[in-house]
Tab-separated table of C-alpha atoms and ligand atoms in Angstrom:
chain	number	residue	atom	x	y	z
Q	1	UNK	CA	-17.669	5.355	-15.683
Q	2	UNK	CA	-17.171	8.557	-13.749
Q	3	UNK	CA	-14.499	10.226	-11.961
Q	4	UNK	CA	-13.552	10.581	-8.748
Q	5	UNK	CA	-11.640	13.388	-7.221
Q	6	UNK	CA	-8.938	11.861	-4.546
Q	7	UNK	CA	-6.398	13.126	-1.999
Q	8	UNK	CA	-4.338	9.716	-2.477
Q	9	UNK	CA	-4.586	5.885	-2.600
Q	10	UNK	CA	-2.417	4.328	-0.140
Q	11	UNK	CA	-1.194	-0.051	-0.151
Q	12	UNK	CA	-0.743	-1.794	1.730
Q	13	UNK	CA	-3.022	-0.021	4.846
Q	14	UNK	CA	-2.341	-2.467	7.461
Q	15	UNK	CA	-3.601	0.193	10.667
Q	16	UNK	CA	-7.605	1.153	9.046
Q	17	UNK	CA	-9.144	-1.946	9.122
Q	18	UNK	CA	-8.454	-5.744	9.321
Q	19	UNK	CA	-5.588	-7.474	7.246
Q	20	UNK	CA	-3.926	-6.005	4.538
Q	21	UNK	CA	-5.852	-3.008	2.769
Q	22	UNK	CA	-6.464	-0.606	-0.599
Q	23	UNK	CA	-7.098	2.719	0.801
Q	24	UNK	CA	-8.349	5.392	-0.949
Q	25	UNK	CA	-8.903	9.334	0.478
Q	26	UNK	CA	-11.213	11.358	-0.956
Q	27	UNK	CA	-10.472	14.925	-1.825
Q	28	UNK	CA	-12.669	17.301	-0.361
Q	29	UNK	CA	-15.169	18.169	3.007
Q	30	UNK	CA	-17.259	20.374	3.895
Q	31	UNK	CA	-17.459	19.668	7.852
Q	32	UNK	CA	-14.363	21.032	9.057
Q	33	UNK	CA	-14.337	19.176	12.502
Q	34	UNK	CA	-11.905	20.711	14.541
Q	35	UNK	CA	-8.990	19.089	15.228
Q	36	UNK	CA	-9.292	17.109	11.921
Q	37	UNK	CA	-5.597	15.798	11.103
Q	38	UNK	CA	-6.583	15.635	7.662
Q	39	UNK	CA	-6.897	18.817	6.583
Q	40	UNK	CA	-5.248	19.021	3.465
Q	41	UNK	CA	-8.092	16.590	1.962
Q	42	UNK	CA	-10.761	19.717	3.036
Q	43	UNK	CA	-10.175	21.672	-0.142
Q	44	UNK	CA	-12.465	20.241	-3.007
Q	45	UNK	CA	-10.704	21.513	-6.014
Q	46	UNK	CA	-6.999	19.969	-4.902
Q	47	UNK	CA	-6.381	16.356	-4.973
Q	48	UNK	CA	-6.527	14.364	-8.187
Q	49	UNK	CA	-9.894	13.604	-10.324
Q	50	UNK	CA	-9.036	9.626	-11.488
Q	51	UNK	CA	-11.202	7.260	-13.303
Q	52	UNK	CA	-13.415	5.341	-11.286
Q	53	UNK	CA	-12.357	2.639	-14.059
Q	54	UNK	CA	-8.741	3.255	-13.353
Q	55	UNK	CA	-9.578	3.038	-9.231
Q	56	UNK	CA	-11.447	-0.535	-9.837
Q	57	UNK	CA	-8.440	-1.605	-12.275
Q	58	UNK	CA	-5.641	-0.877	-9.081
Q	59	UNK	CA	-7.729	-2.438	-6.917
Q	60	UNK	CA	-8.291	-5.951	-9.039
Q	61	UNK	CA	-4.253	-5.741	-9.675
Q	62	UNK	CA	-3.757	-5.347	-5.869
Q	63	UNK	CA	-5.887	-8.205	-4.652
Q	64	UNK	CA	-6.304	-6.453	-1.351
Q	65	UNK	CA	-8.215	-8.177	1.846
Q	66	UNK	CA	-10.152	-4.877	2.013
Q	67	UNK	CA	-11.032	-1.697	0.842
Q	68	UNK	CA	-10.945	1.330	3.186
Q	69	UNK	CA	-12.559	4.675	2.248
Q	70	UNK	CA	-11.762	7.530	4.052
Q	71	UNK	CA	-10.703	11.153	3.487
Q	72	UNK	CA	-11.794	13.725	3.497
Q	73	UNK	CA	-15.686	13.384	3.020
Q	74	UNK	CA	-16.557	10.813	0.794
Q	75	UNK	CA	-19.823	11.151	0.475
Q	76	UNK	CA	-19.565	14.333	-1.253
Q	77	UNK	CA	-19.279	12.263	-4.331
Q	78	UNK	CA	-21.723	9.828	-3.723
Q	79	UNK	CA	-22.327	8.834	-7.852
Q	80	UNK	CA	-18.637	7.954	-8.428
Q	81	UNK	CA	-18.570	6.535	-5.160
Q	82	UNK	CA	-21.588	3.811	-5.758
Q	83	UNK	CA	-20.225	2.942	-8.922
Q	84	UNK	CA	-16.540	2.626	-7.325
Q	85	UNK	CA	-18.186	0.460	-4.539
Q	86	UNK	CA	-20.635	-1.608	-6.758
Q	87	UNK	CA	-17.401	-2.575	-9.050
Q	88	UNK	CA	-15.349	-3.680	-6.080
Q	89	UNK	CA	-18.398	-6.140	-4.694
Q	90	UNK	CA	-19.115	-7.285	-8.205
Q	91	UNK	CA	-15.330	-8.268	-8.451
Q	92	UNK	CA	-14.733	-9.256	-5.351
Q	93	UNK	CA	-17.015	-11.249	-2.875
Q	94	UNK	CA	-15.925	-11.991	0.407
Q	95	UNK	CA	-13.619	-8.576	0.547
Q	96	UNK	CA	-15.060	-6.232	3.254
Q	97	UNK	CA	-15.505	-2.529	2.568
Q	98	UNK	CA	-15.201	0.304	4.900
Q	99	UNK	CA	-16.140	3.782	4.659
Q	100	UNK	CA	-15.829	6.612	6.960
Q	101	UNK	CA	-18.293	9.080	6.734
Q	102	UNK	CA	-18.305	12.448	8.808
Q	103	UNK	CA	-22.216	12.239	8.708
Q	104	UNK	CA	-25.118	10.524	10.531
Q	105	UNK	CA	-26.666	8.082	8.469
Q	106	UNK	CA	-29.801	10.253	9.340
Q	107	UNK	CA	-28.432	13.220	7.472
Q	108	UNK	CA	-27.804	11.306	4.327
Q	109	UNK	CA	-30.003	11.937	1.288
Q	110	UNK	CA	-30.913	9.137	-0.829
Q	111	UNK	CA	-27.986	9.210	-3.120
Q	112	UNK	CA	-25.499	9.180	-0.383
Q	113	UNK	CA	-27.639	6.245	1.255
Q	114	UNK	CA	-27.048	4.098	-1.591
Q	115	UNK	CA	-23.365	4.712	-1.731
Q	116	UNK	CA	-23.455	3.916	1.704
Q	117	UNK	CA	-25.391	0.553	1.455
Q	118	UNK	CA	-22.287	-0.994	-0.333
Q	119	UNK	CA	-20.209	-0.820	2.174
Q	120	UNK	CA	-19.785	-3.604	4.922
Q	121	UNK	CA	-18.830	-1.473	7.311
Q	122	UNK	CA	-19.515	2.258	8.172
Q	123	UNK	CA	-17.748	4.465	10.710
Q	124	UNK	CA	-19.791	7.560	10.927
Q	125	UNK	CA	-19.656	11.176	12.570
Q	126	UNK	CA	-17.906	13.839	13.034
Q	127	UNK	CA	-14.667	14.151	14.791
Q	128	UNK	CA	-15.320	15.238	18.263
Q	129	UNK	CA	-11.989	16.649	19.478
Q	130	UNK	CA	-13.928	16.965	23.101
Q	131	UNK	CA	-14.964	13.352	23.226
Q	132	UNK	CA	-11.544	11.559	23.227
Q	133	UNK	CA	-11.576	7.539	22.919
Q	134	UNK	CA	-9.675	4.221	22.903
Q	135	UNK	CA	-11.872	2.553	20.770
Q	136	UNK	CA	-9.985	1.007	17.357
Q	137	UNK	CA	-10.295	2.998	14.299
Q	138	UNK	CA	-12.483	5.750	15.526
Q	139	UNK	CA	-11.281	9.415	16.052
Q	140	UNK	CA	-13.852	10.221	19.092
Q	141	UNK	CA	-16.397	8.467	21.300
Q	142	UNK	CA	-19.185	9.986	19.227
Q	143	UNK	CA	-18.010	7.793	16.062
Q	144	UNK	CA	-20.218	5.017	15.917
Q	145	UNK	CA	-18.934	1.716	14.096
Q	146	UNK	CA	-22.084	0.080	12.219
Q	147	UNK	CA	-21.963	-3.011	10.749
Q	148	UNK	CA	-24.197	-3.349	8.043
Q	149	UNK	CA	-23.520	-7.000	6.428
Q	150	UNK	CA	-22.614	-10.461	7.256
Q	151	UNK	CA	-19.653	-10.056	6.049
Q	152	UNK	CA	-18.774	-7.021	8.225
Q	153	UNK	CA	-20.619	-8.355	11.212
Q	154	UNK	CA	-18.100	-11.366	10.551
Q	155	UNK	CA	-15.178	-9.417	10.362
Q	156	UNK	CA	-15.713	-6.558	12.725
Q	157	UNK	CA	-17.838	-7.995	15.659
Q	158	UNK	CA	-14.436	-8.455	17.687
Q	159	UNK	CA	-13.419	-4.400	16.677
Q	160	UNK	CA	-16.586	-2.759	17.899
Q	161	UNK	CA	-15.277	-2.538	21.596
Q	162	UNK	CA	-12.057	-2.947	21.388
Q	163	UNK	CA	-9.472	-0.736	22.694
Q	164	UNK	CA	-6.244	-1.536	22.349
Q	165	UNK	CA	-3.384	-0.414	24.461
Q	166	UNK	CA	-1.954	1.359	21.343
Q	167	UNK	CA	-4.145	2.914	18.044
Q	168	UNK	CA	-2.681	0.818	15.317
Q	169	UNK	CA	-0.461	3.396	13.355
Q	170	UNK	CA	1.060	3.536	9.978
Q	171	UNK	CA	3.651	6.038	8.163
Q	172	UNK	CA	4.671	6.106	4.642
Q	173	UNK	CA	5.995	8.349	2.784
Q	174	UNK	CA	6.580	9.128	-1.319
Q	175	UNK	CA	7.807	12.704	-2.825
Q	176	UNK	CA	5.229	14.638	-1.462
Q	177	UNK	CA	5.733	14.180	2.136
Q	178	UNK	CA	5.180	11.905	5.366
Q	179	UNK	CA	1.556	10.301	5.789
Q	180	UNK	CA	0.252	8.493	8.289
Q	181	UNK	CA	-2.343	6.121	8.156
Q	182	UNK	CA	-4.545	5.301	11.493
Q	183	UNK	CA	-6.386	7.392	14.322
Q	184	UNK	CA	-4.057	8.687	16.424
Q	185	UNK	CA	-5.097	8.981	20.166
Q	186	UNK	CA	-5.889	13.016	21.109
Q	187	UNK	CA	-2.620	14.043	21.988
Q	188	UNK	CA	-0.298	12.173	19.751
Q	189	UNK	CA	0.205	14.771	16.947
Q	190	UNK	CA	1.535	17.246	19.116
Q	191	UNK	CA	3.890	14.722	21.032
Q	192	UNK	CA	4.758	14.143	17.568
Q	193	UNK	CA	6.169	17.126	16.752
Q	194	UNK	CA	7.677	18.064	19.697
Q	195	UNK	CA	9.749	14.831	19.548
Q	196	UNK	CA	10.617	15.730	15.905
Q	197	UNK	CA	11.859	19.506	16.750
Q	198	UNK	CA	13.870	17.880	20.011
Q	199	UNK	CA	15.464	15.759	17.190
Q	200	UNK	CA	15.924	19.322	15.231
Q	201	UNK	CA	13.617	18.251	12.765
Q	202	UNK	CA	11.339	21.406	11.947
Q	203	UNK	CA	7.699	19.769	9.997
Q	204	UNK	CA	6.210	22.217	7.818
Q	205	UNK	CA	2.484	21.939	6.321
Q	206	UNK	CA	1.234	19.868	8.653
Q	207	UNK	CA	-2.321	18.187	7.804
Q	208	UNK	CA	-3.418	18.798	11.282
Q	209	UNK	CA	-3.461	22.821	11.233
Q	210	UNK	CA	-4.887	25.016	8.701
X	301	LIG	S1	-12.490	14.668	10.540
X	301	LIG	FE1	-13.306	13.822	8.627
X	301	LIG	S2	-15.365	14.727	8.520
X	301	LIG	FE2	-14.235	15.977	9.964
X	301	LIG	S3	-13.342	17.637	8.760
X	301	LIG	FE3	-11.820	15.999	8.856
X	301	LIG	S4	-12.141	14.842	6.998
X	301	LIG	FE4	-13.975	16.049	7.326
């Protein structure tokens, strides 16, 4: 198998998709959407290049609900990707993948196309820091949600419109730093840190600013 070059993995993602979630961030994108709160994933030398063996074997031991894919762009590795995402159906029917994707699915080439056919669920477009929205799990109104299995349309049908009165948030944290996990409303990062400074916290190396 090949490798796959990642930003992190993060369990349990309870706030990027339904139930409780694997969720793996790829290292490295080329779109550099302004406004993009991840942008320590942009560069793609940094991260960490893992087996896609060693991904599939965390994610069997785990026995997620789901798999979540986000980044970063992960369709800048769209080999290791397939493979990933053919392993994880082959092991485990009935457990819904989703991918984010800063692209159309009309600008994908054929290789990315068939990474992108194995997930359930695709959120795609770039970040539109203009085009705010409510809508769960996407960053602006532009994002479309596309459901592209039974499975998905099962499990997502009830997301496509829904806005809830609060983006479903996460925030863990290991030696490295503070992450948080979920779409954040426009806005919310810099009410973030102003709340932290007020309580004389002072955040350095922020994803959210180059
Ligand atoms: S929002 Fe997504 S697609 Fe846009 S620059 Fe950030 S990681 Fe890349």
């Amino acid at each position: 198998m090949s490798t796959l070059r990642i930003s992190r993995t993060h369990f349990p993602v309870t706030a990027l998709g339904p139930g409780t979630r694997l969720g793996v961030w790829a290292q490295g994108c080329p779109l550099a959407c302004r406004g993009c709160m991840s942008q320590d994933t942009w560069n793609p030398s940094g991260g960490t290049e893992v087996e896609v063996a060693d991904l599939v074997a965390l994610w069997t031991e785990l026995d997620a609900d789901g798999l979540t894919v986000s980044g970063g762009e992960p369709l800048q590795q769209p080999e290791a990707l397939r493979e990933f995402l053919l392993a994880v159906r082959e092991t485990s029917p009935g457990k819904d993948v989703l991918l984010y994707t800063g692209y159309e699915e009309s600008e994908l080439d054929e290789t990315q196309l068939a990474a992108a056919a194995l997930a359930d669920v695709l959120v795609t477009g770039r970040y539109d820091v203009t085009s705010p929205t409510s809508l769960i799990w996407r960053g602006s109104a532009n994002q479309r949600m596309v459901l592209r299995t039974d499975l998905g349309r099962r499990r997502y049908e009830q997301f496509v419109d829904h806005e809830p009165e609060h983006p479903p948030m996460q925030t863990r944290s290991d030696a490295d730093g503070v992450w948080l996990i979920g779409v954040p409303r426009r806005g919310a990062l810099t009410a973030l840190e102003r709340r932290l400074r007020a309580l004389g916290l002072r955040p350095e190396d922020v994803s959210w600013r180059p």
